[in-house]
Short mmCIF file of C-alpha atoms and ligand atoms in Angstrom, two decimals:
data_model
loop_
_atom_site.label_atom_id
_atom_site.label_comp_id
_atom_site.label_asym_id
_atom_site.label_seq_id
_atom_site.Cartn_x
_atom_site.Cartn_y
_atom_site.Cartn_z
CA UNK J 1 157.88 134.84 137.38
CA UNK J 2 156.57 136.58 134.29
CA UNK J 3 158.91 137.61 131.30
CA UNK J 4 158.26 141.28 129.87
CA UNK J 5 158.46 142.42 125.78
CA UNK J 6 162.20 143.31 126.87
CA UNK J 7 162.93 139.44 127.74
CA UNK J 8 161.97 138.76 124.34
CA UNK J 9 163.24 138.73 120.75
CA UNK J 10 160.67 141.08 119.50
CA UNK J 11 161.43 143.14 116.46
CA UNK J 12 163.92 146.24 117.78
CA UNK J 13 161.15 148.55 115.48
CA UNK J 14 157.97 147.62 118.16
CA UNK J 15 159.94 148.33 121.12
CA UNK J 16 158.32 150.83 123.04
CA UNK J 17 155.22 151.29 120.86
CA UNK J 18 151.89 151.20 122.43
CA UNK J 19 149.04 149.05 120.95
CA UNK J 20 145.60 150.38 120.24
CA UNK J 21 143.94 151.19 123.37
CA UNK J 22 140.58 153.10 123.62
CA UNK J 23 139.16 151.98 126.98
CA UNK J 24 136.39 149.30 126.63
CA UNK J 25 134.77 149.67 129.94
CA UNK J 26 130.92 148.69 130.57
CA UNK J 27 129.38 152.10 131.17
CA UNK J 28 125.60 152.68 130.50
CA UNK J 29 126.21 155.19 128.15
CA UNK J 30 129.35 154.38 125.55
CA UNK J 31 130.27 157.12 123.28
CA UNK J 32 133.86 156.82 122.98
CA UNK J 33 134.66 154.77 119.60
CA UNK J 34 132.17 156.53 117.18
CA UNK J 35 130.00 153.55 117.19
CA UNK J 36 126.31 153.54 115.79
CA UNK J 37 124.68 152.92 119.14
CA UNK J 38 121.48 152.34 117.64
CA UNK J 39 120.74 148.43 117.09
CA UNK J 40 119.92 146.74 114.12
CA UNK J 41 116.51 146.54 112.94
CA UNK J 42 114.90 143.63 114.00
CA UNK J 43 113.37 142.43 110.42
CA UNK J 44 116.95 143.23 109.18
CA UNK J 45 118.70 140.92 112.37
CA UNK J 46 115.96 138.08 111.54
CA UNK J 47 117.40 138.17 107.77
CA UNK J 48 121.24 138.21 108.54
CA UNK J 49 120.42 135.29 111.37
CA UNK J 50 118.72 133.10 108.31
CA UNK J 51 121.48 134.00 106.06
CA UNK J 52 124.19 132.92 108.56
CA UNK J 53 122.51 129.81 109.49
CA UNK J 54 121.82 128.47 105.95
CA UNK J 55 125.68 129.22 105.66
CA UNK J 56 126.70 126.52 108.73
CA UNK J 57 125.95 123.43 106.76
CA UNK J 58 128.97 124.62 104.51
CA UNK J 59 131.19 125.33 107.01
CA UNK J 60 133.26 122.41 106.92
CA UNK J 61 134.37 123.75 103.24
CA UNK J 62 136.55 126.80 103.06
CA UNK J 63 134.56 129.88 101.82
CA UNK J 64 134.66 131.57 98.44
CA UNK J 65 138.02 133.48 98.76
CA UNK J 66 136.53 135.87 96.25
CA UNK J 67 133.87 136.58 98.00
CA UNK J 68 132.11 137.20 94.99
CA UNK J 69 128.68 137.93 96.30
CA UNK J 70 129.86 140.40 98.71
CA UNK J 71 131.69 142.22 96.42
CA UNK J 72 128.63 142.22 93.70
CA UNK J 73 126.42 144.01 96.99
CA UNK J 74 128.79 146.78 97.65
CA UNK J 75 129.53 147.56 94.05
CA UNK J 76 125.61 147.86 93.90
CA UNK J 77 125.57 149.76 97.24
CA UNK J 78 128.21 152.36 96.46
CA UNK J 79 126.88 152.89 92.72
CA UNK J 80 129.15 154.96 90.95
CA UNK J 81 129.18 152.80 87.82
CA UNK J 82 131.30 150.35 90.14
CA UNK J 83 132.11 147.28 89.06
CA UNK J 84 132.87 143.95 91.43
CA UNK J 85 136.37 143.74 90.36
CA UNK J 86 137.04 147.11 91.74
CA UNK J 87 136.01 145.84 95.00
CA UNK J 88 137.91 144.61 98.02
CA UNK J 89 136.69 143.76 101.58
CA UNK J 90 138.16 142.42 104.66
CA UNK J 91 137.59 142.22 108.54
CA UNK J 92 137.07 145.82 109.33
CA UNK J 93 138.57 148.74 107.51
CA UNK J 94 141.52 148.25 109.57
CA UNK J 95 142.34 145.31 107.96
CA UNK J 96 141.67 146.64 104.22
CA UNK J 97 144.19 149.51 105.27
CA UNK J 98 146.76 146.47 106.48
CA UNK J 99 145.87 144.82 103.15
CA UNK J 100 146.93 148.02 101.12
CA UNK J 101 150.08 149.09 103.43
CA UNK J 102 151.54 145.43 102.83
CA UNK J 103 151.01 145.78 99.03
CA UNK J 104 152.56 149.16 98.76
CA UNK J 105 154.35 150.05 101.76
CA UNK J 106 156.29 147.60 104.08
CA UNK J 107 160.22 148.34 105.03
CA UNK J 108 162.15 150.84 103.59
CA UNK J 109 159.21 152.67 102.52
CA UNK J 110 157.22 155.70 103.91
CA UNK J 111 153.41 156.64 104.34
CA UNK J 112 152.13 160.16 105.33
CA UNK J 113 149.07 161.51 106.89
CA UNK J 114 147.71 165.30 108.26
CA UNK J 115 147.99 164.88 112.33
CA UNK J 116 145.92 164.68 114.09
CA UNK J 117 144.12 161.68 112.03
CA UNK J 118 142.96 158.24 112.97
CA UNK J 119 145.45 156.70 115.32
CA UNK J 120 145.79 153.47 113.52
CA UNK J 121 147.36 154.71 110.44
CA UNK J 122 150.71 155.44 112.09
CA UNK J 123 150.33 151.62 113.89
CA UNK J 124 149.69 149.66 110.94
CA UNK J 125 152.42 151.71 109.08
CA UNK J 126 155.03 150.55 111.82
CA UNK J 127 153.72 147.04 111.60
CA UNK J 128 154.99 146.51 108.12
CA UNK J 129 157.96 148.44 108.88
CA UNK J 130 157.54 151.64 107.08
CA UNK J 131 157.86 154.83 108.28
CA UNK J 132 155.13 157.23 109.31
CA UNK J 133 155.48 160.94 108.49
CA UNK J 134 153.11 163.81 110.09
CA UNK J 135 151.90 166.26 107.89
CA UNK J 136 150.44 169.57 109.50
CA UNK J 137 146.89 171.12 109.49
CA UNK J 138 146.08 174.67 109.12
CA UNK J 139 143.51 176.44 111.76
CA UNK J 140 140.66 174.45 112.56
CA UNK J 141 142.55 171.36 111.49
CA UNK J 142 141.75 172.44 107.75
CA UNK J 143 143.91 171.09 105.19
CA UNK J 144 144.07 173.76 101.57
CA UNK J 145 145.05 172.10 98.12
CA UNK J 146 147.96 174.34 98.05
CA UNK J 147 149.34 172.96 101.66
CA UNK J 148 148.71 169.42 101.42
CA UNK J 149 150.10 169.37 97.82
CA UNK J 150 153.09 170.97 98.95
CA UNK J 151 153.52 168.68 102.25
CA UNK J 152 153.19 165.47 100.34
CA UNK J 153 155.53 166.65 97.38
CA UNK J 154 158.19 167.32 99.91
CA UNK J 155 157.80 164.00 101.77
CA UNK J 156 157.71 162.04 99.00
CA UNK J 157 155.36 159.08 100.42
CA UNK J 158 154.90 155.91 98.77
CA UNK J 159 151.45 155.89 100.80
CA UNK J 160 148.92 158.75 101.55
CA UNK J 161 146.41 158.71 103.83
CA UNK J 162 143.29 161.18 103.69
CA UNK J 163 140.66 161.22 106.39
CA UNK J 164 137.57 162.16 104.76
CA UNK J 165 135.93 163.40 107.39
CA UNK J 166 138.31 163.51 109.40
CA UNK J 167 138.82 161.43 113.04
CA UNK J 168 139.02 162.45 115.20
CA UNK J 169 138.53 166.34 114.25
CA UNK J 170 135.51 165.59 111.86
CA UNK J 171 136.88 168.52 109.27
CA UNK J 172 135.25 167.82 105.93
CA UNK J 173 138.05 167.21 102.87
CA UNK J 174 136.72 168.78 99.70
CA UNK J 175 138.06 166.89 96.43
CA UNK J 176 140.14 169.68 95.43
CA UNK J 177 142.36 168.64 98.03
CA UNK J 178 142.42 165.16 96.93
CA UNK J 179 143.14 165.96 93.60
CA UNK J 180 145.62 168.11 94.59
CA UNK J 181 147.44 165.38 96.81
CA UNK J 182 147.14 162.88 93.84
CA UNK J 183 148.79 165.36 91.23
CA UNK J 184 151.76 165.70 93.92
CA UNK J 185 152.36 162.19 94.68
CA UNK J 186 153.81 159.11 92.90
CA UNK J 187 152.36 156.75 95.99
CA UNK J 188 148.97 155.45 96.52
CA UNK J 189 146.28 157.91 98.00
CA UNK J 190 143.97 156.53 100.43
CA UNK J 191 140.91 158.16 101.23
CA UNK J 192 139.11 157.00 103.88
CA UNK J 193 135.57 157.49 103.96
CA UNK J 194 134.43 155.54 107.04
CA UNK J 195 132.27 158.21 108.21
CA UNK J 196 130.95 159.42 104.65
CA UNK J 197 127.41 158.56 105.15
CA UNK J 198 127.24 161.38 107.99
CA UNK J 199 128.29 164.03 105.03
CA UNK J 200 125.25 166.17 104.18
CA UNK J 201 123.62 164.33 101.08
CA UNK J 202 125.22 167.22 98.48
CA UNK J 203 128.76 166.28 99.46
CA UNK J 204 130.34 164.40 96.61
CA UNK J 205 132.50 161.31 97.37
CA UNK J 206 135.81 160.63 96.35
CA UNK J 207 134.28 157.84 94.50
CA UNK J 208 133.42 160.59 91.81
CA UNK J 209 137.20 160.92 91.20
CA UNK J 210 138.56 157.39 90.62
CA UNK J 211 137.84 157.02 86.89
CA UNK J 212 141.42 157.55 85.49
CA UNK J 213 143.24 157.54 88.79
CA UNK J 214 144.62 153.86 89.00
CA UNK J 215 146.66 155.36 92.29
CA UNK J 216 143.36 156.15 94.27
CA UNK J 217 141.65 154.02 96.75
CA UNK J 218 138.57 154.63 98.30
CA UNK J 219 137.63 152.75 101.44
CA UNK J 220 134.51 152.47 103.46
CA UNK J 221 133.34 150.15 106.56
CA UNK J 222 130.20 148.97 107.67
CA UNK J 223 131.20 149.46 111.00
CA UNK J 224 129.63 153.19 111.65
CA UNK J 225 126.60 154.15 109.34
CA UNK J 226 125.66 150.30 109.16
CA UNK J 227 126.11 149.70 112.83
CA UNK J 228 128.11 146.64 111.91
CA UNK J 229 131.33 147.24 114.01
CA UNK J 230 130.92 143.72 115.76
CA UNK J 231 130.60 142.05 112.44
CA UNK J 232 134.02 143.49 111.12
CA UNK J 233 133.55 144.52 107.80
CA UNK J 234 135.54 146.94 105.67
CA UNK J 235 135.75 147.64 102.20
CA UNK J 236 137.34 149.56 99.63
CA UNK J 237 136.53 150.67 95.93
CA UNK J 238 139.72 151.04 93.08
CA UNK J 239 141.13 150.16 89.76
CA UNK J 240 140.99 146.30 89.47
CA UNK J 241 145.17 146.27 89.05
CA UNK J 242 145.12 147.71 92.97
CA UNK J 243 142.78 144.69 93.78
CA UNK J 244 145.36 142.15 92.10
CA UNK J 245 147.78 143.66 94.26
CA UNK J 246 145.75 143.01 97.01
CA UNK J 247 145.29 139.47 96.43
CA UNK J 248 148.97 138.78 96.81
CA UNK J 249 149.10 139.56 100.55
CA UNK J 250 145.90 138.55 101.95
CA UNK J 251 145.22 135.42 103.55
CA UNK J 252 143.52 132.51 102.02
CA UNK J 253 140.09 132.59 102.81
CA UNK J 254 140.29 135.82 105.22
CA UNK J 255 136.58 136.54 104.96
CA UNK J 256 134.63 133.50 107.00
CA UNK J 257 131.55 132.34 105.42
CA UNK J 258 129.89 133.60 108.16
CA UNK J 259 130.98 137.20 107.39
CA UNK J 260 130.47 136.83 104.10
CA UNK J 261 126.68 135.81 104.58
CA UNK J 262 125.84 138.14 107.50
CA UNK J 263 127.68 141.21 105.77
CA UNK J 264 125.38 139.93 102.12
CA UNK J 265 122.23 139.74 103.92
CA UNK J 266 122.50 143.64 105.74
CA UNK J 267 123.79 144.80 102.14
CA UNK J 268 120.49 143.42 101.16
CA UNK J 269 118.73 146.05 103.85
CA UNK J 270 121.03 148.88 103.13
CA UNK J 271 117.71 151.34 103.22
CA UNK J 272 116.42 149.78 106.74
CA UNK J 273 120.39 149.80 108.05
CA UNK J 274 121.19 153.28 106.97
CA UNK J 275 117.46 154.68 108.21
CA UNK J 276 119.31 155.87 111.67
CA UNK J 277 122.06 157.84 109.79
CA UNK J 278 119.29 160.80 109.72
CA UNK J 279 118.88 160.42 113.32
CA UNK J 280 122.42 160.16 114.54
CA UNK J 281 123.02 163.49 112.50
CA UNK J 282 120.35 165.39 114.29
CA UNK J 283 121.90 164.07 117.62
CA UNK J 284 125.17 165.33 116.49
CA UNK J 285 124.40 168.87 115.41
CA UNK J 286 122.47 168.57 118.88
CA UNK J 287 125.56 168.46 120.46
CA UNK J 288 127.60 170.78 118.87
CA UNK J 289 124.71 173.71 119.49
CA UNK J 290 124.45 172.52 122.94
CA UNK J 291 128.29 172.64 123.31
CA UNK J 292 128.49 176.00 122.18
CA UNK J 293 125.62 177.19 124.33
CA UNK J 294 127.53 175.84 127.23
CA UNK J 295 131.03 177.70 126.35
CA UNK J 296 132.92 175.14 124.78
CA UNK J 297 134.36 175.15 121.28
CA UNK J 298 133.00 172.44 119.08
CA UNK J 299 134.37 171.86 115.33
CA UNK J 300 132.36 171.29 112.36
CA UNK J 301 131.69 167.83 111.99
CA UNK J 302 130.55 165.83 108.90
CA UNK J 303 130.71 162.40 111.13
CA UNK J 304 129.27 161.08 113.64
CA UNK J 305 130.99 162.61 116.52
CA UNK J 306 132.07 166.05 117.65
CA UNK J 307 135.51 167.02 118.55
CA UNK J 308 135.44 170.14 121.17
CA UNK J 309 137.73 172.38 122.59
CA UNK J 310 137.61 174.66 125.78
CA UNK J 311 138.01 171.60 128.07
CA UNK J 312 140.34 173.23 130.65
CA UNK J 313 141.35 170.08 132.31
CA UNK J 314 140.58 166.73 130.00
CA UNK J 315 141.75 164.21 131.88
CA UNK J 316 139.64 165.46 134.73
CA UNK J 317 136.24 165.85 132.96
CA UNK J 318 137.05 162.42 131.33
CA UNK J 319 137.42 160.91 134.53
CA UNK J 320 134.07 162.78 136.16
CA UNK J 321 132.20 161.70 132.83
CA UNK J 322 133.22 158.13 133.29
CA UNK J 323 131.73 158.39 137.34
CA UNK J 324 128.52 159.31 136.03
CA UNK J 325 128.30 156.56 133.48
CA UNK J 326 129.43 158.32 130.51
CA UNK J 327 132.45 157.08 128.48
CA UNK J 328 133.85 159.97 125.87
CA UNK J 329 137.43 160.09 124.60
CA UNK J 330 140.38 161.99 125.67
CA UNK J 331 142.23 161.74 122.33
CA UNK J 332 145.31 163.17 123.64
CA UNK J 333 144.91 166.96 122.19
CA UNK J 334 145.06 169.48 124.85
CA UNK J 335 141.96 170.88 125.80
CA UNK J 336 139.75 168.75 123.79
CA UNK J 337 137.53 165.64 124.28
CA UNK J 338 135.76 163.84 121.53
CA UNK J 339 132.02 162.40 122.01
CA UNK J 340 130.15 160.04 119.50
CA UNK J 341 126.14 161.17 118.75
CA UNK J 342 124.35 158.41 120.41
CA UNK J 343 120.61 157.92 120.66
CA UNK J 344 118.46 160.90 121.70
CA UNK J 345 118.71 159.29 125.31
CA UNK J 346 122.40 158.91 125.40
CA UNK J 347 123.18 162.18 123.96
CA UNK J 348 120.99 163.88 126.55
CA UNK J 349 122.90 161.73 129.25
CA UNK J 350 126.15 163.20 128.05
CA UNK J 351 124.79 166.43 127.96
CA UNK J 352 123.15 166.80 131.08
CA UNK J 353 126.32 165.16 132.65
CA UNK J 354 128.83 167.44 131.14
CA UNK J 355 126.50 170.74 132.15
CA UNK J 356 126.59 169.33 135.79
CA UNK J 357 130.26 169.20 135.89
CA UNK J 358 130.49 172.72 134.54
CA UNK J 359 128.49 174.11 137.48
CA UNK J 360 130.19 172.17 140.25
N1 LIG L 1 139.16 154.70 109.55
C1 LIG L 1 138.68 155.51 110.66
C2 LIG L 1 138.81 156.74 110.19
C3 LIG L 1 138.11 154.97 111.79
O1 LIG L 1 137.78 155.94 112.26
C4 LIG L 1 137.93 153.60 111.53
C5 LIG L 1 137.19 153.20 113.47
N2 LIG L 1 137.34 154.11 114.15
C6 LIG L 1 138.38 152.99 110.89
C7 LIG L 1 138.56 153.30 109.79
C8 LIG L 1 138.53 151.39 111.25
O2 LIG L 1 137.07 151.03 111.49
P1 LIG L 1 136.44 149.60 110.96
O3 LIG L 1 138.03 148.24 110.94
O4 LIG L 1 135.76 149.02 112.35
O5 LIG L 1 135.92 149.35 109.85
#
């Protein structure tokens, strides 16, 4: 006989909750979790392997708790005059966000985001015993500074999540909205730029807004543009005081020596690691154009994925794509599906499968 959660003294606020559950299926064309489907270039892989191999002889000791070299490498990569004391990192930006919530949310506090947005925000918020409040977007999932400021002032949250560009819609977010939300709030404002590298080259990062805004945090990840999802490395930039707060909640030595070595080596090759971004953006735009021609309704995207409407029965279309070896994401918005831009071949496989299904 096996027990169920109901048989355990689990926290009452976790009863009835569902874990994060994007299906992981070994399909030939997996375009469901916005990974970078291009492998790491071989010359970079060799360098990472060397760095990791060198770190092995020191694995009897705890790693550098302050991951000093890695923070220096992130500061260099981000530019914008950032110093290493403004950088934090953890095992994926999910953990970075969790650290922020542990320090600035917690029981009796409230976090806010504009739905639909990245599904982990509400899960992480509930995980630290805080309340999640959803705000609303306007037509085409866009947000205006006026509406954003009004909603944030009304909710009066301790933490605000702004996903820029937004997952799962791909919608860009202008700096005006960030400034308006910052002004309208007293809490920490997190701008999640997980997909920023896929935005047009002319796009301004929220990093430009950091000076003089000690409650503003800009979160990034190596999982997407850097093709490093399996290594689990996310990071953020903020005022050094924010970093001090995060030291209070992180586990000691949370970034393993292997992770630090691998990430530092990868950042030493950021040009090569990011070489595929242009190619992915090209495939993303091809997806949008082709979906449009097929009669679907793709949304403008500044990320490595496309949300599209006009899907009569998303579950049925998802299943038929699955049966053809193509994994996309049903994110639960009626009439919509989301697909990540893959290699040219993967993208063709998706578009051909969808066209075939439509004609069935
Ligand atoms: N933020 C957003 C908006 C995401 O879409 C994701 C991953 N899908 C993450 C953060 C977390 O990524 P990771 O933990 O791999 O850095």
